[in-house]
Tab-separated table of C-alpha atoms in Angstrom:
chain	number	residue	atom	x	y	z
A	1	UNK	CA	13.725	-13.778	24.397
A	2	UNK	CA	15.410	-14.571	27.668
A	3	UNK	CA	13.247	-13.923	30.642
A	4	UNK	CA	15.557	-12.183	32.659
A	5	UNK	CA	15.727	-9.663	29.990
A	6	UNK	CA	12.044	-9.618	29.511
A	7	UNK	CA	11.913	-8.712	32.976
A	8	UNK	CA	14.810	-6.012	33.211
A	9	UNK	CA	12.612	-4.358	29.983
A	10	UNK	CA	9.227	-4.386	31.431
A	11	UNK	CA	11.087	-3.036	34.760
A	12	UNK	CA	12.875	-0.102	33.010
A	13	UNK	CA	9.198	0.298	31.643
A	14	UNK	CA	7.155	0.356	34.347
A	15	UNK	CA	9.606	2.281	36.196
A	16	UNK	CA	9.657	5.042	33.235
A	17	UNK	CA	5.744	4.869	33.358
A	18	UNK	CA	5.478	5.274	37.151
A	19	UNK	CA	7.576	8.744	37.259
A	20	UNK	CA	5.457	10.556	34.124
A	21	UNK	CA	2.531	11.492	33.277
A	22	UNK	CA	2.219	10.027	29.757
A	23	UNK	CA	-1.190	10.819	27.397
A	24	UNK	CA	-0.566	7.683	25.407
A	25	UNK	CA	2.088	5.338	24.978
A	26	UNK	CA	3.353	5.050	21.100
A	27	UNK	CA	5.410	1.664	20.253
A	28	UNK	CA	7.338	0.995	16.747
A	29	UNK	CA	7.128	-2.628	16.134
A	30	UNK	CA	9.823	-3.093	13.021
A	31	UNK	CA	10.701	-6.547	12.796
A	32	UNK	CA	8.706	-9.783	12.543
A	33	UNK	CA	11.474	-11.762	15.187
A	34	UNK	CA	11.374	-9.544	17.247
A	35	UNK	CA	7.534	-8.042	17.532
A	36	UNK	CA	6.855	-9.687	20.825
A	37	UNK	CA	9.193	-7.020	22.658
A	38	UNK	CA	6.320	-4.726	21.269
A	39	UNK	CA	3.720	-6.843	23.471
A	40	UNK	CA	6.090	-7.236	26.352
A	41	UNK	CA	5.921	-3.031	26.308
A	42	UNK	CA	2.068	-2.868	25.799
A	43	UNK	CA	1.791	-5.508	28.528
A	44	UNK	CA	3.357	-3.329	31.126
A	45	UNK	CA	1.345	0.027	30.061
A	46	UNK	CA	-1.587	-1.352	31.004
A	47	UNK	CA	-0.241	-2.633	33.970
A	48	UNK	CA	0.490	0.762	35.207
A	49	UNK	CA	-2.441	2.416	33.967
A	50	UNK	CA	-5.254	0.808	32.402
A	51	UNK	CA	-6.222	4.344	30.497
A	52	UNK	CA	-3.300	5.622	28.238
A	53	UNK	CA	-4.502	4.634	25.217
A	54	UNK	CA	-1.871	2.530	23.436
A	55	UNK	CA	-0.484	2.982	19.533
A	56	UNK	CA	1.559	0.555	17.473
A	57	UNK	CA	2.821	0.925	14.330
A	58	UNK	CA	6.078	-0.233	12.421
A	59	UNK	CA	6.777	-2.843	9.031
A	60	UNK	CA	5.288	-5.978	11.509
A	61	UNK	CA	1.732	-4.668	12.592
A	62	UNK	CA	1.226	-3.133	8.735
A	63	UNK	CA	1.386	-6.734	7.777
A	64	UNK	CA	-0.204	-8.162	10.441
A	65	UNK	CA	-3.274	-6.428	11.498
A	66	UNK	CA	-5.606	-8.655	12.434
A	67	UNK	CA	-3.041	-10.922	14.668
A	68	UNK	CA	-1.373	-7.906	16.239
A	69	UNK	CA	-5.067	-6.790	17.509
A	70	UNK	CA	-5.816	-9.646	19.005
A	71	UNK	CA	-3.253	-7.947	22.183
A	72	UNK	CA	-6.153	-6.471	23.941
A	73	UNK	CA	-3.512	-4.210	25.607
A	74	UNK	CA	-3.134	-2.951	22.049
A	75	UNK	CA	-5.515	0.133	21.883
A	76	UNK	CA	-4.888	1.828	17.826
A	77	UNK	CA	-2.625	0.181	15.254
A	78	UNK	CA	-1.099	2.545	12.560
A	79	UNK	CA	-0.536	0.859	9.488
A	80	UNK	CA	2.145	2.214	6.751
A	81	UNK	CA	3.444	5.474	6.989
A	82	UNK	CA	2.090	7.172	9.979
A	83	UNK	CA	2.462	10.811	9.769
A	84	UNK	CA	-1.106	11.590	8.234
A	85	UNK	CA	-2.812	8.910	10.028
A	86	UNK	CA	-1.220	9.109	13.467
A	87	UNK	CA	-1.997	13.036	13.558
A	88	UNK	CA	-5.593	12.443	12.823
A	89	UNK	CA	-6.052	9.602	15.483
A	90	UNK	CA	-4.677	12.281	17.924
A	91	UNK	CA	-7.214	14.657	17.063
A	92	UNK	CA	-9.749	12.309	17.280
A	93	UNK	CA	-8.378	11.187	21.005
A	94	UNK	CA	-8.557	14.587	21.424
A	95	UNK	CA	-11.888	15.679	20.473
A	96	UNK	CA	-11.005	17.614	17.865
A	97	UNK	CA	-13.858	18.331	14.915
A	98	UNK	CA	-10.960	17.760	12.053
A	99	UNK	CA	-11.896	13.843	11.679
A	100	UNK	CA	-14.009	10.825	13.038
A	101	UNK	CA	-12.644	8.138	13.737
A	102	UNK	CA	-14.294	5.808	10.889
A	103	UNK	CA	-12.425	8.392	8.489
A	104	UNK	CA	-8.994	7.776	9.233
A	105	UNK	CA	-7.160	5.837	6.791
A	106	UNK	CA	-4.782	3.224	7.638
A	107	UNK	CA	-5.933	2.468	11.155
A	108	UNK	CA	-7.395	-0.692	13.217
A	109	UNK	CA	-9.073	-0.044	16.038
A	110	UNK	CA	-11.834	-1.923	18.176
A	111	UNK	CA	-15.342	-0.951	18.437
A	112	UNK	CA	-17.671	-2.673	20.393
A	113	UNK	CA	-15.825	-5.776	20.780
A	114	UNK	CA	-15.199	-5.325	17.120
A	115	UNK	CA	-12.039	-4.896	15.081
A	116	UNK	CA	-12.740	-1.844	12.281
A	117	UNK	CA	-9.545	-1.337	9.942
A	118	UNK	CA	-10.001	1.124	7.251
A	119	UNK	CA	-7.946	0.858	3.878
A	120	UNK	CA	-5.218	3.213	3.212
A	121	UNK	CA	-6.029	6.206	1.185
A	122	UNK	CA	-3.787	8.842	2.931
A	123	UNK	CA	-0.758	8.315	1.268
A	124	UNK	CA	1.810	11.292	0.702
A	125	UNK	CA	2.984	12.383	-2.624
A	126	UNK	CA	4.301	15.534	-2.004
A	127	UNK	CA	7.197	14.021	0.606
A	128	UNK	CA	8.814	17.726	0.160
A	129	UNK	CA	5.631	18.630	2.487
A	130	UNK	CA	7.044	16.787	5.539
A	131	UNK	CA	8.938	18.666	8.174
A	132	UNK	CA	12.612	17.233	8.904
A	133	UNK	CA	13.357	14.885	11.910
A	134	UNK	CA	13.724	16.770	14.954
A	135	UNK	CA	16.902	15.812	16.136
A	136	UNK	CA	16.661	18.041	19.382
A	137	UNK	CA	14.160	15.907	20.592
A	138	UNK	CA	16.240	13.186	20.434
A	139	UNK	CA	19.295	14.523	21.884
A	140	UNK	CA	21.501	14.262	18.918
A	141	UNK	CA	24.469	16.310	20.458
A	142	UNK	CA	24.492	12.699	23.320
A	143	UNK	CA	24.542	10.120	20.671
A	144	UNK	CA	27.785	11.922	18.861
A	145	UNK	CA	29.458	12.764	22.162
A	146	UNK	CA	29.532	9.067	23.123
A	147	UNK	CA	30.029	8.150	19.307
A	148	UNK	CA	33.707	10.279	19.647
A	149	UNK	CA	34.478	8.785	23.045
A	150	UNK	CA	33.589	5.071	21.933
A	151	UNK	CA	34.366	4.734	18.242
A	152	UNK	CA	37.888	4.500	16.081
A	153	UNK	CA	36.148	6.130	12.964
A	154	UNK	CA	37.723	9.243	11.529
A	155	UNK	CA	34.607	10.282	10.263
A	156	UNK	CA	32.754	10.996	12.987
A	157	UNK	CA	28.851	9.817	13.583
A	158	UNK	CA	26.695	8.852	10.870
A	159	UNK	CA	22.880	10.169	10.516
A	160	UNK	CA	20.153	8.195	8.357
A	161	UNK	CA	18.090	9.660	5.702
A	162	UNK	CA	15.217	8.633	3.915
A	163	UNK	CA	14.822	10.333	0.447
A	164	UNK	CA	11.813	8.247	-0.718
A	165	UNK	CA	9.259	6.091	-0.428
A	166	UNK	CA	7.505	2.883	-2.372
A	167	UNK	CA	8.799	0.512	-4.728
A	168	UNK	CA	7.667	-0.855	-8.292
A	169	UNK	CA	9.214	-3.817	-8.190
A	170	UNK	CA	7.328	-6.618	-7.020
A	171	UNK	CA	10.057	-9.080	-5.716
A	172	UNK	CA	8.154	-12.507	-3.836
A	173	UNK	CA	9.913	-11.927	-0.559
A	174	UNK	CA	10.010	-8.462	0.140
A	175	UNK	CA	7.253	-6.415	1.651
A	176	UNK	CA	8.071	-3.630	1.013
A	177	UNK	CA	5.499	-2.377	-1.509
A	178	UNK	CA	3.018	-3.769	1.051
A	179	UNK	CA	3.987	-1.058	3.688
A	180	UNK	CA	5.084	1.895	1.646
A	181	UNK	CA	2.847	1.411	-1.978
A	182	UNK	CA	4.174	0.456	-4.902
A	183	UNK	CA	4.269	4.111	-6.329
A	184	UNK	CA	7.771	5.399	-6.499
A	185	UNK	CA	7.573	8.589	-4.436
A	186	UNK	CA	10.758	10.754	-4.214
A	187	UNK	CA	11.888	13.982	-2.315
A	188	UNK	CA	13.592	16.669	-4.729
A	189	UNK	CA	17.276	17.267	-4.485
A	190	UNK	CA	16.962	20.200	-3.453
A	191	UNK	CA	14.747	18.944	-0.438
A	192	UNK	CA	17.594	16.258	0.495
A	193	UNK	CA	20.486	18.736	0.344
A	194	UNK	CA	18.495	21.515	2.535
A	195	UNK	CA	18.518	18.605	5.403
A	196	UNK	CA	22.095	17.785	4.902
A	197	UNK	CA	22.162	21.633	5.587
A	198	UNK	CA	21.092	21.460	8.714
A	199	UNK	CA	22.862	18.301	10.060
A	200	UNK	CA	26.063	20.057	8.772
A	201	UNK	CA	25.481	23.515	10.227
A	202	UNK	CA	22.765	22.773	13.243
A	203	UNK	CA	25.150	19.002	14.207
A	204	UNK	CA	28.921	19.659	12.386
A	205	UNK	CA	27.180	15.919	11.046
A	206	UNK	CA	29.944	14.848	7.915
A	207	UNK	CA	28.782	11.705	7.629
A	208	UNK	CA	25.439	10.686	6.646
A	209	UNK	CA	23.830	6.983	5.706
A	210	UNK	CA	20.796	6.840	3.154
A	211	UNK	CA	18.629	3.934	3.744
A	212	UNK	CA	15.956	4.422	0.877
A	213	UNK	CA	15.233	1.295	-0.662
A	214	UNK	CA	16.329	2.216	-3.777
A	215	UNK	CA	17.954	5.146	-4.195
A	216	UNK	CA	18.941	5.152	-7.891
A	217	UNK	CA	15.643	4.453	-9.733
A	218	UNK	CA	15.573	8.082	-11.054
A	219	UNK	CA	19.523	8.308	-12.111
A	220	UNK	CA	18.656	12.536	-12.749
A	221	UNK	CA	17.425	12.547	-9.261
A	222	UNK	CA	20.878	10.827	-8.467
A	223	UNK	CA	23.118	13.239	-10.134
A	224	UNK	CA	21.556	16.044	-9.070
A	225	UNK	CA	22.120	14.885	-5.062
A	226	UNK	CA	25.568	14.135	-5.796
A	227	UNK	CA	26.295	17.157	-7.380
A	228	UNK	CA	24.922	19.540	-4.144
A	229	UNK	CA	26.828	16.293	-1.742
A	230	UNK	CA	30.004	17.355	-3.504
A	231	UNK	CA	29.666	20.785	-3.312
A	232	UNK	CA	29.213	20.232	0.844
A	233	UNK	CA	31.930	17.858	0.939
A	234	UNK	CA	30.275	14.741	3.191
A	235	UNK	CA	30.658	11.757	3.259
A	236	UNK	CA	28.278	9.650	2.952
A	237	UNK	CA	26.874	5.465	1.717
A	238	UNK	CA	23.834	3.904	0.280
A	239	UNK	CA	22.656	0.881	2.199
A	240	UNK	CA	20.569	-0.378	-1.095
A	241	UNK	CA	21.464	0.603	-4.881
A	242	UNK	CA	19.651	-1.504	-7.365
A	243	UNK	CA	22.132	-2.885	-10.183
A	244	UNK	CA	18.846	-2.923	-12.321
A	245	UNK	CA	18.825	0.668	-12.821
A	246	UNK	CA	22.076	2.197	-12.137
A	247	UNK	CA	25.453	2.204	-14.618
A	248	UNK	CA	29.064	3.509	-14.524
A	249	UNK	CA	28.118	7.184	-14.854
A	250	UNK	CA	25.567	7.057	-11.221
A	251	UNK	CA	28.721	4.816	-9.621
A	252	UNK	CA	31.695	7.499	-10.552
A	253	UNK	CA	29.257	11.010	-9.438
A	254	UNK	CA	28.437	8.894	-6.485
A	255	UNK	CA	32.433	8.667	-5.611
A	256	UNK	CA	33.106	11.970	-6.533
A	257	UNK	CA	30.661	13.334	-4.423
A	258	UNK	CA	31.896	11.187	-1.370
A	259	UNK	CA	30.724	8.299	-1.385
A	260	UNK	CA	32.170	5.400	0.582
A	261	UNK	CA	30.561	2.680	0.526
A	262	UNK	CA	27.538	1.151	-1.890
A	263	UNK	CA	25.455	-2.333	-1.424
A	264	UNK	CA	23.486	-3.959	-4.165
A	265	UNK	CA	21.380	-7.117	-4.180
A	266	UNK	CA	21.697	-9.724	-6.537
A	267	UNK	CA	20.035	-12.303	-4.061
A	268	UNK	CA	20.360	-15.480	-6.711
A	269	UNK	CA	22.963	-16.574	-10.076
A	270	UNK	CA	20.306	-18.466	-11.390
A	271	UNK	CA	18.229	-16.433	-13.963
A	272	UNK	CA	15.487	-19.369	-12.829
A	273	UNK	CA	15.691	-18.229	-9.760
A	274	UNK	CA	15.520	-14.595	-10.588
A	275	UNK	CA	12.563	-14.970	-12.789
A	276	UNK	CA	10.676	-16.878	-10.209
A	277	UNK	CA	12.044	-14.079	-7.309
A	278	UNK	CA	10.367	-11.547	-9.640
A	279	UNK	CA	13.897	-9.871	-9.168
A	280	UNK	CA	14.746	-7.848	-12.390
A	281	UNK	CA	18.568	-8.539	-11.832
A	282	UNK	CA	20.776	-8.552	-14.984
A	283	UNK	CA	23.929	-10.731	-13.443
A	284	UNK	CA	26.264	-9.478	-16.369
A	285	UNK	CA	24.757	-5.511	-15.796
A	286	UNK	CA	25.860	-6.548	-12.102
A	287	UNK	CA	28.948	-7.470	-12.787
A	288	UNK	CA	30.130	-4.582	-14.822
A	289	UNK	CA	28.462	-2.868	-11.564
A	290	UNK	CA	30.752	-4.464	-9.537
A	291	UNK	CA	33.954	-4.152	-11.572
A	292	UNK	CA	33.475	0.131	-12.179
A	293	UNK	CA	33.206	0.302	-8.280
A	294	UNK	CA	36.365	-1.926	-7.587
A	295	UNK	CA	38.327	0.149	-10.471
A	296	UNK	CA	37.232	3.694	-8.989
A	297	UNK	CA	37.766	2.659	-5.600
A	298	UNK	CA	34.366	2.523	-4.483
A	299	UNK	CA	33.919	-0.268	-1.974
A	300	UNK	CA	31.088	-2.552	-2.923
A	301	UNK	CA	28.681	-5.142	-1.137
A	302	UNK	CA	27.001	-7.900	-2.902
A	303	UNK	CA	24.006	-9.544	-1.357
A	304	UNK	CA	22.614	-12.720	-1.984
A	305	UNK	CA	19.683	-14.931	-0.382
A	306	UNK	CA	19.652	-18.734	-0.374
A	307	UNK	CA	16.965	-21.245	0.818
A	308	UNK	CA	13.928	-20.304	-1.609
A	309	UNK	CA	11.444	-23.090	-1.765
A	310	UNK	CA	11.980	-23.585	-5.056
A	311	UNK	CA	15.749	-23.307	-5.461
A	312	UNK	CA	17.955	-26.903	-5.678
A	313	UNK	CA	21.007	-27.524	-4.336
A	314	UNK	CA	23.253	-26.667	-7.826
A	315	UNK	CA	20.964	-23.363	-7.860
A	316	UNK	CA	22.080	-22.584	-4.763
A	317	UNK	CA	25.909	-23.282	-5.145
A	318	UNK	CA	25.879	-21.611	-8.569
A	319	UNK	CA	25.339	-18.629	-6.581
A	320	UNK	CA	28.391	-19.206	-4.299
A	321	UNK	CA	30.249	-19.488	-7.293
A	322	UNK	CA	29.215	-16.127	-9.039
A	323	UNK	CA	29.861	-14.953	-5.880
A	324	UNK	CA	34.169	-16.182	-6.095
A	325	UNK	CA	33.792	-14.598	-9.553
A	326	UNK	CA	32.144	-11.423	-8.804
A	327	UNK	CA	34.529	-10.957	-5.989
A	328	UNK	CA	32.999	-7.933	-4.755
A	329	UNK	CA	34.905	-6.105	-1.480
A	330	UNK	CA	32.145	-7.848	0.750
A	331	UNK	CA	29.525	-10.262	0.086
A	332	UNK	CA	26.746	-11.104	2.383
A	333	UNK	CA	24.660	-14.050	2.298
A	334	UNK	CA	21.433	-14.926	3.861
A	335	UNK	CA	19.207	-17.467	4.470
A	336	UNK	CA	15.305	-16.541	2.960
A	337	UNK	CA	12.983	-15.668	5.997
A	338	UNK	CA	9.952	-15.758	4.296
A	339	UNK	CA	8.002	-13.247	6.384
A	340	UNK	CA	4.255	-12.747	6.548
A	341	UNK	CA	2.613	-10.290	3.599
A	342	UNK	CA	4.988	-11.723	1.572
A	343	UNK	CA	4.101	-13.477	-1.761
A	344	UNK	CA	6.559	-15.915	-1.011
A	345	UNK	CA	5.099	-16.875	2.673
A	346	UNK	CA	1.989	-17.628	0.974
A	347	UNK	CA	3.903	-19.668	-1.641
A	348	UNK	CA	5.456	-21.806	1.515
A	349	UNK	CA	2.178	-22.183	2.963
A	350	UNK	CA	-0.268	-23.415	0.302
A	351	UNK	CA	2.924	-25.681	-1.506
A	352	UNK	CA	3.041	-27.334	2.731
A	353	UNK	CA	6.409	-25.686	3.444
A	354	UNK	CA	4.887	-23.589	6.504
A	355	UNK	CA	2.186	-24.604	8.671
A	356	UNK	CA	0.443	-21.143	9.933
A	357	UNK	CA	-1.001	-23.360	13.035
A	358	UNK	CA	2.747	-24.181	14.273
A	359	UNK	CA	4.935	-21.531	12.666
A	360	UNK	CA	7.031	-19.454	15.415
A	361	UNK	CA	7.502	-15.737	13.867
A	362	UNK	CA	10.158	-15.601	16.952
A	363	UNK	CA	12.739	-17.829	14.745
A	364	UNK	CA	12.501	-15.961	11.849
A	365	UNK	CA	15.840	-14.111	10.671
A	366	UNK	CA	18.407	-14.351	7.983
A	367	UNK	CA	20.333	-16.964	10.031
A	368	UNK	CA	18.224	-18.938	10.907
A	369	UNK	CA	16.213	-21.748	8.311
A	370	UNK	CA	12.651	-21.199	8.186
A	371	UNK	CA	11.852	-23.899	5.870
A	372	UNK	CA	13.608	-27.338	4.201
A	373	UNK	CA	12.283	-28.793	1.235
A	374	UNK	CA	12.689	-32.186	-0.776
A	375	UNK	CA	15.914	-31.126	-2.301
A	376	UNK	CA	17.915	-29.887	1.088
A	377	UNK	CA	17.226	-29.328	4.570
A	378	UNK	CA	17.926	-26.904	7.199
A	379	UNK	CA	21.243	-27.903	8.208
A	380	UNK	CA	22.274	-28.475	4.907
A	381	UNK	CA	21.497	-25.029	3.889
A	382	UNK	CA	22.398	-23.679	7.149
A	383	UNK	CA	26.023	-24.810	6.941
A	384	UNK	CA	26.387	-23.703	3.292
A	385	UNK	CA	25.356	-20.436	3.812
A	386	UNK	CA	27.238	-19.941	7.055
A	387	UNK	CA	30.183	-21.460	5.323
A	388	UNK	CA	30.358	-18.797	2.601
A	389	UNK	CA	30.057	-15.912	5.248
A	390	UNK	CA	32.971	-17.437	6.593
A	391	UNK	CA	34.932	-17.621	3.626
A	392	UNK	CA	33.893	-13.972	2.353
């Protein structure tokens, strides 16, 4: 949050602003450290022209309505998936007879001095029913021209997909299920492989990155994509694969059907922990995980979290250790950043961990310590952590 580079954005902003025309001004707010960049944006709009209506939407306003609303430059806030929701609002800007206002789900808007927020009820089941990205719009053909001039990769660029939505799992520090339900909704395979398609025959895209959430809870599903993937002969990874519900028969058709890299989470090595994470981890399932993707040749990523509230000192090195065991090709470890609509940011609070008067959202990542309790403090877990990133 330097302020030089608060002023070269709001600069590159205003001057962007000053040479359109712009109807309204949309922003994406993802991440809780870094949602004042949202505000810095929003800031300058209004600067320029007190009329264009401003929308935000993204993981940090879903969670935090009320707080992001209090921005009077702020005009609409979009919470959860936005495709439904978004399209009303601009028929309503537009005067359109398809929807009032007050009957839009999922959005926060002011009235009279007033903030009115009305509950979601628009969410999509039928994902098949959404149109694919539009890649034209944003110049694709740019991004893999200085992709080939830049990077060392034999591959070529990579291009993310989403091939569901929701979780059931209720894990205390994710929020997840708080911006995308906790309904498990899922494109078909067929759907997935007629976008691949198109990136292959629109883009010559080979490579292509899946960041679902978890993309393995219906193993049929599974097979099915990496049957078609191996038929069009990509490559492609998995940025999340739950242990929980996958097994040596997902991990071999996954790198059959090119797959070259997978990531699961274990997060803790003490079933304590676990049960108190409301993580459904298995740590022997996990490591016979592990093992079939070192013995096919399918690189592997471990993930682990340290620094719950509740977690001691020997919990916390018991999970380095299963870590040395495990010895998965990578292993990532990071420190808890208990973010708001969490169930484990309200555990910090009401146990005195977090003070909501004093807290600074701005510090929150997965390097830096949000909270110390009786049994360590931030350095301490700080320089564990960091230590095993540096060994791994």
């Amino acid at each position: 949050d330097d302020g030089n580079t608060v002023e070269k954005l709001k600069r590159v902003i205003r001057e962007r602003l000053e040479h359109r025309n712009y109807d309204l001004v949309g922003i994406s707010s993802m991440y809780v450290y870094a949602h004042q960049w949202a505000h810095y944006i929003a800031e300058v709009v209004k600067e320029v022209n007190r009329e264009v209506p401003v929308i935000i939407g993204g993981g940090h306003p879903t969670l935090m309505i009320e707080e992001t609303m209090d921005d009077q430059n702020i005009d609409y806030l979009v919470e959860g998936e936005g495709e439904v929701t978004l399209l009303s609002l601009l028929h309503a800007l537009n005067g359109g007879q398809q929807v009032a206002m007050d009957e839009i789900g999922g959005l926060a808007y002011r009235e009279g001095g007033h903030l009115i927020t009305r509950d979601r009820d628009n969410y999509i089941w039928d994902l098949d029913s959404l149109p694919f990205p539009d890649w034209d719009i944003v110049g694709l053909e740019k991004y893999i021209k200085m992709f080939n001039d830049t990077s060392l990769e034999d591959y070529g660029v990579s291009v993310p997909m989403v091939t569901e939505r929701g979780c059931p799992y209720q894990c205390t520090f994710c929020n997840v299920s708080d911006s995308w339900g906790y309904s498990f909704r899922k494109r078909s395979p067929q759907n997935v492989l007629d976008e691949v398609d198109i990136l292959i025959n629109r883009y010559d895209i080979r490579d292509i990155v899946f960041v679902d959430d978890n993309m393995t809870i219906d193993k049929q599903r599974m097979l099915d994509i990496c049957d078609g993937l191996k038929q069009r002969n990509v490559t492609w990874q998995v940025v999340n694969m739950a242990s929980f519900n996958s097994n040596e028969k997902i991990v071999r058709a996954m790198k059959e059907s090119g797959c070259k890299k997978v990531s699961i989470s274990i997060e803790s090595a003490s079933p304590r922990i676990l049960k108190k994470m409301k993580k459904p981890v298995n740590l022997d399932k996990s490591l016979v995980i592990i093992n079939e993707c070192k013995k096919i040749g399918l690189p592997i990523t471990a993930n682990f979290v340290t620094g719950m509230h509740y977690e001691t000192k020997e919990d916390i090195m018991k999970t380095f250790e299963w870590a040395e065991i495990a010895k998965a090709d990578w292993s990532t470890f990071s420190i808890l950043a208990p973010y708001p609509g969490t169930e484990i940011f309200d555990q910090c609070v009401e146990d005195g961990y977090l003070n909501t008067d004093t807290v600074d959202l701005g510090w929150f990542s997965h390097r830096n310590a949000a909270i110390e309790t009786e049994h360590w403090n931030k350095e301490w877990v700080t320089d564990q952590t960091y230590h095993q990133i540096g060994r791994a």
